[in-house]
Short mmCIF file of C-alpha atoms and ligand atoms in Angstrom, two decimals:
data_model
loop_
_atom_site.label_atom_id
_atom_site.label_comp_id
_atom_site.label_asym_id
_atom_site.label_seq_id
_atom_site.Cartn_x
_atom_site.Cartn_y
_atom_site.Cartn_z
CA MET A 1198 -11.33 -11.81 48.91
CA GLU A 1199 -9.28 -8.61 48.78
CA THR A 1200 -6.97 -7.83 51.66
CA PRO A 1201 -7.26 -4.29 53.14
CA ASP A 1202 -4.02 -3.36 51.36
CA GLU A 1203 -5.28 -4.65 48.02
CA HIS A 1204 -8.55 -2.78 48.50
CA SER A 1205 -6.64 0.39 49.19
CA ASP A 1206 -4.41 -0.16 46.12
CA ARG A 1207 -7.45 -0.64 43.91
CA ARG A 1208 -9.11 2.51 45.23
CA GLY A 1209 -5.82 4.31 44.66
CA VAL A 1210 -5.51 3.35 41.01
CA GLU A 1211 -9.17 4.13 40.33
CA ALA A 1212 -8.45 7.62 41.65
CA ILE A 1213 -5.40 7.89 39.36
CA ILE A 1214 -7.55 6.88 36.36
CA GLU A 1215 -10.16 9.50 37.22
CA GLN A 1216 -7.45 12.10 37.75
CA THR A 1217 -6.01 11.30 34.33
CA GLY A 1218 -9.41 11.88 32.71
CA THR A 1219 -9.58 15.33 34.32
CA ASP A 1220 -5.93 16.26 33.84
CA ILE A 1221 -5.76 15.43 30.16
CA GLU A 1222 -8.26 18.15 29.31
CA GLU A 1223 -5.66 20.56 30.66
CA GLY A 1224 -2.82 18.80 28.83
CA ARG A 1225 -1.48 17.10 31.95
CA TYR A 1226 -1.44 13.56 33.29
CA PRO A 1227 -0.29 11.76 36.44
CA LEU A 1228 3.22 10.39 35.86
CA ALA A 1229 2.22 7.49 38.13
CA ILE A 1230 0.21 5.86 35.31
CA THR A 1231 3.48 4.58 33.85
CA ASN A 1232 5.05 1.39 35.23
CA ASN A 1233 2.37 1.01 37.88
CA PRO A 1234 1.81 -2.68 38.83
CA GLU A 1235 -1.80 -2.17 40.02
CA LEU A 1236 -2.79 -0.20 36.92
CA TYR A 1237 -1.03 -2.74 34.75
CA ARG A 1238 -3.29 -5.56 35.92
CA LEU A 1239 -6.33 -3.41 35.11
CA GLU A 1240 -4.90 -2.54 31.68
CA LEU A 1241 -4.72 -6.24 30.82
CA ARG A 1242 -8.43 -6.69 31.61
CA ARG A 1243 -9.98 -3.37 30.69
CA ILE A 1244 -7.94 -2.52 27.59
CA PHE A 1245 -6.42 -5.73 26.24
CA GLY A 1246 -9.48 -7.73 27.30
CA ARG A 1247 -11.76 -5.55 25.16
CA ALA A 1248 -9.88 -3.73 22.39
CA TRP A 1249 -9.15 -4.99 18.88
CA VAL A 1250 -5.44 -5.84 19.06
CA TYR A 1251 -3.16 -6.27 16.04
CA LEU A 1252 -1.97 -9.88 15.68
CA GLY A 1253 -0.29 -10.15 12.31
CA HIS A 1254 -0.66 -9.83 8.54
CA VAL A 1255 -2.43 -12.19 6.17
CA SER A 1256 0.77 -12.55 4.11
CA GLU A 1257 2.32 -14.47 7.02
CA PHE A 1258 -0.38 -17.13 6.81
CA GLN A 1259 -0.67 -17.98 3.13
CA GLU A 1260 -0.86 -21.78 3.34
CA PRO A 1261 -3.29 -23.92 5.34
CA GLY A 1262 -1.55 -24.83 8.57
CA ASP A 1263 0.68 -21.74 8.75
CA TYR A 1264 0.73 -20.52 12.34
CA ALA A 1265 2.53 -18.13 14.70
CA ARG A 1266 2.35 -17.34 18.41
CA ARG A 1267 0.91 -13.89 19.03
CA TYR A 1268 -0.30 -12.08 22.15
CA ILE A 1269 -3.35 -10.13 23.21
CA GLY A 1270 -2.13 -8.44 26.34
CA GLU A 1271 -0.17 -11.24 28.00
CA ASP A 1272 -2.48 -13.99 26.73
CA PRO A 1273 -0.70 -16.33 24.29
CA PHE A 1274 -2.72 -17.00 21.14
CA ILE A 1275 -1.89 -19.17 18.14
CA LEU A 1276 -2.86 -17.39 14.93
CA THR A 1277 -3.34 -20.01 12.22
CA ARG A 1278 -5.01 -20.71 8.89
CA ASP A 1279 -7.08 -23.91 8.93
CA GLU A 1280 -7.38 -26.51 6.18
CA ALA A 1281 -10.43 -24.70 4.75
CA GLY A 1282 -8.48 -21.41 4.54
CA GLU A 1283 -10.07 -19.65 7.53
CA LEU A 1284 -7.95 -17.69 10.00
CA HIS A 1285 -8.30 -18.42 13.72
CA ALA A 1286 -6.62 -17.26 16.92
CA PHE A 1287 -6.70 -19.95 19.62
CA LEU A 1288 -5.67 -19.43 23.22
CA ASP A 1289 -2.62 -21.64 23.75
CA SER A 1290 -4.25 -23.51 26.60
CA CYS A 1291 -5.44 -27.10 26.40
CA MET A 1292 -9.06 -27.75 27.35
CA HIS A 1293 -8.01 -30.67 29.58
CA ARG A 1294 -5.72 -29.08 32.22
CA GLY A 1295 -4.77 -25.88 30.50
CA ALA A 1296 -1.28 -26.85 29.35
CA GLN A 1297 0.34 -24.91 26.52
CA PHE A 1298 0.15 -27.08 23.45
CA CYS A 1299 2.29 -25.05 21.04
CA THR A 1300 5.99 -24.91 21.77
CA ALA A 1301 7.25 -23.22 18.59
CA GLU A 1302 7.02 -19.54 17.65
CA SER A 1303 5.78 -20.32 14.15
CA GLY A 1304 5.48 -23.17 11.69
CA ASN A 1305 2.97 -25.23 9.75
CA THR A 1306 0.79 -27.99 11.12
CA SER A 1307 -2.64 -29.46 10.61
CA HIS A 1308 -2.93 -30.49 14.27
CA PHE A 1309 -1.73 -29.42 17.69
CA ARG A 1310 -0.96 -32.18 20.20
CA CYS A 1311 -0.81 -31.27 23.86
CA PRO A 1312 2.46 -32.47 25.42
CA TYR A 1313 0.86 -33.21 28.81
CA HIS A 1314 -1.64 -36.06 28.12
CA GLY A 1315 -1.82 -36.02 24.36
CA TRP A 1316 -5.18 -34.42 23.58
CA THR A 1317 -5.04 -33.39 19.93
CA TYR A 1318 -6.82 -30.55 18.15
CA LYS A 1319 -7.31 -29.80 14.47
CA ASN A 1320 -6.19 -26.38 13.27
CA ASP A 1321 -9.83 -25.28 13.22
CA GLY A 1322 -9.83 -25.65 17.01
CA SER A 1323 -11.98 -28.79 17.21
CA LEU A 1324 -10.95 -31.80 19.26
CA GLN A 1325 -9.48 -34.57 17.10
CA GLY A 1326 -9.07 -37.12 19.87
CA MET A 1327 -7.01 -38.22 22.84
CA PRO A 1328 -5.05 -41.29 23.97
CA HIS A 1329 -7.20 -44.21 25.14
CA MET A 1330 -10.33 -42.31 24.19
CA ARG A 1331 -12.62 -45.37 24.20
CA GLU A 1332 -11.47 -46.56 27.61
CA ALA A 1333 -11.23 -43.20 29.33
CA TYR A 1334 -14.05 -41.11 27.88
CA GLN A 1335 -16.93 -43.37 26.86
CA ASP A 1336 -19.62 -40.72 27.41
CA LEU A 1337 -17.64 -37.69 26.29
CA ASP A 1338 -19.27 -35.47 23.67
CA GLU A 1339 -16.20 -34.47 21.65
CA ASP A 1340 -18.18 -31.87 19.72
CA GLU A 1341 -18.58 -29.87 22.91
CA ILE A 1342 -14.83 -29.43 23.32
CA SER A 1343 -12.92 -26.92 21.23
CA LEU A 1344 -10.15 -24.43 21.90
CA GLU A 1345 -10.95 -20.95 23.20
CA GLU A 1346 -10.89 -18.62 20.21
CA ALA A 1347 -10.53 -14.84 19.93
CA CYS A 1348 -12.81 -12.81 17.65
CA LEU A 1349 -10.91 -12.06 14.43
CA ASP A 1350 -11.28 -9.55 11.62
CA THR A 1351 -8.99 -7.97 9.03
CA TYR A 1352 -8.53 -4.61 7.32
CA GLN A 1353 -6.07 -4.12 4.43
CA GLY A 1354 -4.53 -7.46 5.31
CA LEU A 1355 -3.96 -6.46 8.96
CA VAL A 1356 -5.35 -9.12 11.31
CA PHE A 1357 -6.86 -7.95 14.59
CA GLY A 1358 -8.12 -10.07 17.46
CA ARG A 1359 -10.36 -9.36 20.43
CA ILE A 1360 -10.85 -11.37 23.63
CA ALA A 1361 -14.29 -9.98 24.51
CA GLU A 1362 -17.06 -11.86 22.74
CA GLU A 1363 -19.21 -8.76 22.38
CA GLY A 1364 -18.24 -5.27 21.30
CA PRO A 1365 -17.92 -2.91 18.37
CA SER A 1366 -16.94 -4.34 15.00
CA LEU A 1367 -13.38 -3.79 13.78
CA ALA A 1368 -14.73 -1.29 11.25
CA GLU A 1369 -16.39 0.65 14.08
CA TYR A 1370 -13.27 0.43 16.23
CA LEU A 1371 -10.99 1.74 13.47
CA GLY A 1372 -13.56 4.36 12.42
CA ASP A 1373 -12.24 7.16 10.20
CA PHE A 1374 -8.71 5.83 10.61
CA THR A 1375 -9.36 3.38 7.76
CA TRP A 1376 -8.82 6.36 5.39
CA TYR A 1377 -5.19 6.54 6.55
CA LEU A 1378 -4.72 2.75 6.66
CA ASP A 1379 -5.69 2.72 2.97
CA VAL A 1380 -2.75 5.04 2.26
CA LEU A 1381 -0.45 3.09 4.56
CA PHE A 1382 -1.30 -0.48 3.55
CA GLY A 1383 -3.54 -0.34 0.48
CA THR A 1384 -1.61 1.89 -1.89
CA THR A 1385 -0.72 -0.71 -4.50
CA GLU A 1386 -3.10 -3.07 -6.18
CA ALA A 1387 -1.43 -6.24 -4.85
CA GLY A 1388 -1.09 -4.83 -1.33
CA MET A 1389 1.76 -5.18 1.15
CA THR A 1390 3.54 -8.38 2.02
CA MET A 1391 5.71 -9.21 4.98
CA VAL A 1392 9.29 -10.21 4.24
CA GLY A 1393 11.30 -12.58 6.42
CA GLU A 1394 10.47 -13.18 10.06
CA PRO A 1395 9.42 -10.49 12.51
CA HIS A 1396 12.09 -9.43 14.98
CA ARG A 1397 11.41 -9.49 18.72
CA TRP A 1398 13.23 -7.92 21.66
CA GLU A 1399 12.41 -7.15 25.26
CA SER A 1400 13.09 -3.91 27.08
CA LYS A 1401 12.22 -2.42 30.45
CA HIS A 1402 9.79 0.21 29.27
CA ASP A 1403 6.03 0.68 29.60
CA TRP A 1404 4.07 -0.24 26.46
CA LYS A 1405 2.27 3.14 26.62
CA THR A 1406 5.54 5.06 26.27
CA SER A 1407 6.38 3.66 22.84
CA ALA A 1408 2.74 3.76 21.66
CA ASP A 1409 2.78 7.47 22.57
CA ASN A 1410 6.15 8.09 20.92
CA PHE A 1411 5.09 6.60 17.59
CA SER A 1412 1.71 8.34 17.74
CA GLY A 1413 3.28 11.64 16.73
CA ASP A 1414 6.30 12.66 18.79
CA SER A 1415 8.36 14.37 16.08
CA TYR A 1416 9.45 16.78 18.80
CA HIS A 1417 11.78 14.17 20.35
CA VAL A 1418 13.71 13.65 17.09
CA LEU A 1419 15.40 17.02 17.49
CA THR A 1420 16.93 16.02 20.86
CA THR A 1421 16.90 12.22 21.22
CA HIS A 1422 18.30 11.68 17.74
CA GLN A 1423 20.46 14.80 17.73
CA ALA A 1424 23.58 12.78 16.95
CA GLY A 1425 21.95 11.45 13.80
CA LEU A 1426 20.99 14.97 12.79
CA GLU A 1427 24.43 16.39 13.49
CA THR A 1428 26.15 13.73 11.44
CA GLU A 1429 23.61 14.47 8.73
CA ASN A 1430 22.42 10.88 8.59
CA LEU A 1431 18.89 12.18 8.82
CA ALA A 1432 19.48 15.46 7.05
CA ARG A 1433 20.12 14.34 3.52
CA GLY A 1434 17.78 13.95 0.60
CA PRO A 1435 14.12 14.49 1.48
CA TRP A 1436 15.08 15.10 5.11
CA GLU A 1437 17.01 18.25 4.26
CA GLU A 1438 14.11 20.42 5.26
CA LEU A 1439 13.60 18.62 8.56
CA THR A 1440 13.30 21.80 10.56
CA ASP A 1441 11.28 23.61 7.94
CA PHE A 1442 9.01 21.08 6.33
CA PRO A 1443 6.27 22.21 3.96
CA GLY A 1444 3.16 23.29 5.80
CA ALA A 1445 1.18 20.36 4.44
CA SER A 1446 3.12 17.95 6.66
CA TYR A 1447 0.88 17.18 9.57
CA LEU A 1448 -0.18 15.23 12.62
CA ALA A 1449 -3.76 14.00 12.82
CA CYS A 1450 -5.83 11.85 15.10
CA THR A 1451 -9.22 10.25 14.79
CA GLU A 1452 -11.32 9.05 17.69
CA ARG A 1453 -8.58 6.91 19.24
CA HIS A 1454 -5.83 6.42 16.67
CA SER A 1455 -3.17 8.77 15.33
CA VAL A 1456 -0.93 9.38 12.35
CA GLY A 1457 1.67 11.80 11.04
CA TYR A 1458 2.89 12.58 7.53
CA TYR A 1459 6.04 14.25 6.27
CA LEU A 1460 5.20 15.50 2.79
CA SER A 1461 7.26 16.98 -0.01
CA GLU A 1462 6.01 19.46 -2.60
CA ASP A 1463 6.60 16.86 -5.34
CA ASP A 1464 3.63 14.55 -5.89
CA GLU A 1465 5.85 11.91 -7.49
CA THR A 1466 7.98 11.37 -4.38
CA PHE A 1467 6.22 8.10 -3.38
CA MET A 1468 8.47 7.68 -0.35
CA GLY A 1469 11.42 6.91 -2.62
CA TYR A 1470 9.94 3.72 -4.10
CA PRO A 1471 11.14 2.82 -7.62
CA ASP A 1472 9.37 4.77 -10.39
CA ALA A 1473 7.32 1.68 -11.30
CA ILE A 1474 5.22 2.30 -8.18
CA ALA A 1475 3.14 4.76 -10.22
CA ASP A 1476 2.01 1.85 -12.42
CA TYR A 1477 1.01 -0.28 -9.47
CA LEU A 1478 -1.23 2.18 -7.63
CA ASN A 1479 -4.48 0.85 -6.26
CA PRO A 1480 -7.36 2.24 -8.35
CA ALA A 1481 -9.50 2.21 -5.23
CA LEU A 1482 -7.54 5.17 -3.81
CA THR A 1483 -9.32 8.51 -3.94
CA PRO A 1484 -7.50 11.34 -5.76
CA GLU A 1485 -6.66 12.82 -2.35
CA GLN A 1486 -5.23 9.55 -1.06
CA ARG A 1487 -3.24 9.14 -4.26
CA GLU A 1488 -1.78 12.64 -3.93
CA LEU A 1489 -1.03 12.09 -0.25
CA PHE A 1490 0.94 8.93 -1.05
CA GLY A 1491 2.61 10.63 -4.03
CA ARG A 1492 3.92 13.47 -1.84
CA SER A 1493 4.84 11.25 1.07
CA VAL A 1494 8.31 11.10 2.53
CA PHE A 1495 7.49 9.48 5.85
CA HIS A 1496 4.43 8.18 7.75
CA PHE A 1497 4.08 7.05 11.34
CA GLY A 1498 1.28 6.50 13.82
CA THR A 1499 -0.37 4.35 16.46
CA VAL A 1500 -3.52 2.26 16.35
CA PHE A 1501 -4.65 2.10 19.95
CA PRO A 1502 -3.70 0.28 22.05
CA ASN A 1503 -0.37 -1.19 20.96
CA MET A 1504 0.17 -1.26 17.19
CA SER A 1505 2.42 1.39 15.69
CA LEU A 1506 3.61 1.89 12.16
CA ILE A 1507 6.35 3.66 10.34
CA HIS A 1508 6.79 3.86 6.60
CA GLY A 1509 9.14 5.83 4.41
CA ILE A 1510 12.58 6.80 3.34
CA GLN A 1511 15.53 6.45 5.67
CA SER A 1512 18.11 8.60 4.00
CA GLY A 1513 21.77 9.28 4.68
CA GLY A 1514 22.92 5.86 3.52
CA TRP A 1515 20.56 3.98 5.81
CA GLY A 1516 18.51 2.53 2.96
CA GLY A 1517 14.84 2.33 2.26
CA PRO A 1518 12.07 2.84 1.61
CA TRP A 1519 10.58 0.36 4.00
CA ALA A 1520 7.38 -0.17 5.95
CA CYS A 1521 7.29 -1.51 9.47
CA ILE A 1522 4.66 -2.43 12.01
CA ARG A 1523 5.62 -2.41 15.66
CA LYS A 1524 3.66 -4.17 18.33
CA TRP A 1525 4.30 -3.27 21.94
CA ASN A 1526 3.45 -6.47 23.82
CA PRO A 1527 3.02 -5.86 27.56
CA ARG A 1528 5.11 -8.45 29.41
CA GLY A 1529 4.76 -7.22 32.96
CA PRO A 1530 4.70 -3.83 34.68
CA GLY A 1531 7.34 -1.72 32.97
CA VAL A 1532 8.36 -4.52 30.58
CA THR A 1533 7.58 -4.65 26.86
CA GLU A 1534 8.34 -7.17 24.17
CA THR A 1535 8.52 -5.39 20.84
CA THR A 1536 7.70 -7.25 17.64
CA SER A 1537 8.79 -5.59 14.40
CA TRP A 1538 7.51 -6.65 10.96
CA TRP A 1539 9.08 -5.54 7.66
CA PHE A 1540 6.72 -5.00 4.74
CA VAL A 1541 7.14 -4.12 1.07
CA PRO A 1542 4.60 -3.69 -1.73
CA ARG A 1543 4.02 -7.18 -3.14
CA GLU A 1544 4.95 -5.88 -6.62
CA PHE A 1545 8.54 -5.35 -5.42
CA ALA A 1546 8.88 -8.57 -3.41
CA GLY A 1547 11.01 -10.18 -6.13
CA ASP A 1548 13.30 -7.19 -6.72
CA ASP A 1549 16.53 -8.15 -4.92
CA ALA A 1550 18.22 -4.76 -5.27
CA PHE A 1551 15.15 -3.02 -3.85
CA LEU A 1552 14.86 -5.55 -1.02
CA ALA A 1553 18.49 -5.06 -0.01
CA ASP A 1554 18.00 -1.30 0.19
CA SER A 1555 14.67 -1.61 1.97
CA HIS A 1556 16.09 -4.06 4.50
CA ARG A 1557 18.86 -1.63 5.45
CA GLY A 1558 16.18 0.98 6.13
CA TRP A 1559 14.24 -1.40 8.38
CA GLU A 1560 17.41 -2.50 10.19
CA SER A 1561 18.36 1.07 10.98
CA LEU A 1562 15.35 1.19 13.30
CA SER A 1563 16.09 -1.96 15.27
CA PRO A 1564 18.05 -2.57 18.51
CA GLY A 1565 21.19 -3.01 16.39
CA GLY A 1566 20.43 0.02 14.25
CA ALA A 1567 21.24 3.68 14.46
CA PHE A 1568 18.17 5.08 16.21
CA GLU A 1569 16.48 2.44 18.37
CA SER A 1570 19.10 2.55 21.11
CA ASP A 1571 18.58 6.32 21.41
CA ASP A 1572 14.89 5.74 22.18
CA LEU A 1573 15.25 2.64 24.36
CA THR A 1574 17.62 4.37 26.75
CA ILE A 1575 15.09 7.16 27.25
CA TRP A 1576 12.03 4.88 27.46
CA GLU A 1577 13.63 2.64 30.09
CA GLY A 1578 14.50 5.71 32.12
CA ILE A 1579 10.88 6.84 31.96
CA ALA A 1580 9.71 3.50 33.35
CA ASP A 1581 12.35 3.61 36.07
CA SER A 1582 11.47 7.11 37.24
CA SER A 1583 7.73 7.04 36.69
CA GLY A 1584 7.40 4.10 39.06
CA ALA A 1585 8.73 6.34 41.83
CA VAL A 1586 6.69 6.44 45.04
CA THR A 1587 7.25 10.20 45.02
CA HIS A 1588 5.08 10.58 41.93
CA GLU A 1589 2.29 8.47 43.38
CA LEU A 1590 2.26 10.17 46.79
CA ARG A 1591 2.63 13.70 45.45
CA GLY A 1592 0.44 13.25 42.37
CA THR A 1593 3.15 14.64 40.08
CA ARG A 1594 1.82 15.69 36.67
CA GLY A 1595 3.54 15.30 33.30
CA ASN A 1596 2.88 17.71 30.45
CA MET A 1597 1.13 17.29 27.08
CA GLN A 1598 0.09 20.88 26.45
CA GLN A 1599 1.65 21.57 23.06
CA GLY A 1600 -0.93 22.83 20.61
CA MET A 1601 -3.52 23.68 23.28
CA GLY A 1602 -5.07 27.10 23.47
CA ALA A 1603 -3.42 27.75 26.81
CA MET A 1604 0.02 27.47 25.22
CA THR A 1605 -0.49 29.73 22.24
CA ASP A 1606 -3.15 31.81 20.58
CA GLU A 1607 -1.97 30.78 17.14
CA VAL A 1608 -3.53 27.34 16.87
CA GLU A 1609 -6.08 27.15 14.10
CA THR A 1610 -7.59 24.39 12.03
CA VAL A 1611 -6.07 24.01 8.58
CA GLU A 1612 -8.34 22.75 5.81
CA ASP A 1613 -6.67 20.61 3.14
CA PRO A 1614 -8.10 17.60 1.25
CA LEU A 1615 -4.81 15.78 1.92
CA HIS A 1616 -5.61 15.75 5.61
CA GLY A 1617 -8.39 13.19 5.27
CA PRO A 1618 -11.24 13.07 7.78
CA ALA A 1619 -9.22 14.21 10.83
CA GLU A 1620 -8.74 17.73 12.08
CA VAL A 1621 -5.28 19.22 11.52
CA THR A 1622 -4.02 22.36 13.21
CA SER A 1623 -1.48 24.97 12.29
CA LYS A 1624 0.91 23.80 15.00
CA GLY A 1625 1.50 20.81 12.79
CA LEU A 1626 4.28 18.33 12.85
CA TYR A 1627 6.49 19.38 15.73
CA PHE A 1628 4.53 21.45 18.18
CA ASP A 1629 1.18 19.77 18.76
CA GLU A 1630 0.69 16.94 21.25
CA ARG A 1631 -2.91 16.24 20.29
CA ASN A 1632 -1.98 12.74 19.12
CA SER A 1633 -0.55 11.93 22.54
CA ARG A 1634 -3.66 13.33 24.20
CA THR A 1635 -5.83 11.20 21.92
CA ILE A 1636 -3.99 8.01 22.90
CA LEU A 1637 -4.32 8.91 26.58
CA ARG A 1638 -8.04 9.72 26.21
CA ALA A 1639 -8.58 6.31 24.63
CA TRP A 1640 -6.67 4.79 27.57
CA CYS A 1641 -8.91 6.65 30.03
CA GLY A 1642 -12.07 5.67 28.18
CA MET A 1643 -11.32 1.99 28.49
CA MET A 1644 -9.72 2.12 31.95
CA ARG A 1645 -12.75 3.82 33.41
CA GLY A 1646 -14.55 0.66 32.42
CA GLY A 1647 -17.93 2.22 32.88
CA THR A 1648 -21.06 2.08 30.80
CA GLU A 1649 -21.42 3.97 27.54
CA ALA A 1650 -23.68 6.47 29.30
CA GLU A 1651 -20.98 7.19 31.84
CA THR A 1652 -18.11 7.59 29.44
CA GLY A 1653 -19.68 8.84 26.22
CA THR A 1654 -18.59 7.76 22.77
CA GLY A 1655 -16.53 10.81 21.77
CA ASP A 1656 -15.52 11.92 18.28
CA GLY A 1657 -11.86 12.65 18.94
CA SER A 1658 -12.25 16.38 19.32
CA GLU A 1659 -10.36 17.92 22.17
CA SER A 1660 -13.49 18.87 24.07
CA GLU A 1661 -15.53 15.70 23.78
CA ALA A 1662 -16.03 13.00 26.39
CA ASP A 1663 -13.74 10.02 26.35
CA PRO A 1664 -14.20 7.31 23.75
CA ASP A 1665 -15.00 3.94 25.24
CA PRO A 1666 -14.60 1.28 22.58
CA GLY A 1667 -15.15 -1.43 25.15
CA SER A 1668 -18.40 -0.11 26.48
CA GLU A 1669 -20.47 -2.61 24.55
CA ALA A 1670 -18.27 -5.52 25.48
CA GLY A 1671 -20.15 -6.41 28.62
CA VAL A 1672 -16.90 -7.43 30.30
CA ASP A 1673 -16.82 -6.57 33.94
CA ALA A 1674 -13.33 -5.48 34.86
FE1 FES B 1180 -3.51 -31.10 27.62
FE2 FES B 1180 -3.92 -32.85 29.54
S1 FES B 1180 -3.45 -30.72 29.71
S2 FES B 1180 -3.89 -33.21 27.45
FE1 FE B 1181 12.85 8.00 18.18
#
């Protein structure tokens, strides 16, 4: 039973969610949505309980028994390949008393044995047995007991999991964004492979802040990373034209996901990969996707809710090219555990000189690297200030108006086959916040938690109703 205070808190956050849905159409949003404990609890149920959430890459789980701990929201899952070669994601909670049965971050095992009373499960989730089974459980139907399992599906080797048993397929959830994922993770015939172990670190920022930043905030580079620009670490090589990139460079968003591309005029750039990359290209790419990859210097984006990606050259002696997936694991209100994976095209996985260069690129964007500390300082400050009572009581609004008609009369749609299925506007790489608005619309669509009729399905255009990928899930928040 809710206490009067809890009831009032819940009514308060529902009002903030509704206000966000209204504000975002004017390019504003309540700052109180960040680092808000009441909203955070709803996010875990309404977003992470229903969305397809990135869990890992198939290259991490090549052998039967390979496993790793991964999270959907705050729920701990064990992603593993069983003896028959199938991938599963099991909730790390024993079916006897709920104890965690996996104490390592990753490894290889055919069975998981609970440390509390010894119940043992095969890596397909079925119950293998328990101590004193004959004496203690004479009538037990073992076939009825198996671990709780998330829905799983993959695209271009990316493994996604979903807690809700019903809902849109992964293909429906990703929608038109698969066109861009093909260029990001399906460019060579053998595909991408992870190298080493993913890095993890915790910081006091809201998961939404970093998902928004990677969705398309090139604008911040000019200020947050000013030191890097002034020392020319970012200004060499393909970055020389940072402030005057070719017009084809763009930001784009589909229904709920977003991407950005820095492009050169040279269609043999290939992000700085060795020349042999041209021989390894995936024949399944369309001519437009091939040209887009050929001219690419840098890619970034966010798959809602909490997977971001970055791929490209890190010049100025920082190494590269490299590809990285970031996952922003919520670990409490205003606390995020970041997981960072390093990927290379499988064709180059045995090239030590390339790997050394690529690794330096990946490292430069880590807590010990040149740029991460710039961002973390800012993001933690956002969480600290946005949790202010002042913002909640006064309804303070933040701003996301770049690229909206109210800001300029010069925004127009730019047609180019390299843009893929999404709409791209003339405000382009630096001065359009449509990607941020898209992420926030997706947040609203799921946080409203209503029926499909109430929230609409949306097509990502600025004027449409909010997308609600969880509307079919049947999960009552
Ligand atoms: Fe796992 Fe008892 S809680 S065996
Ligand atoms: Fe940054």
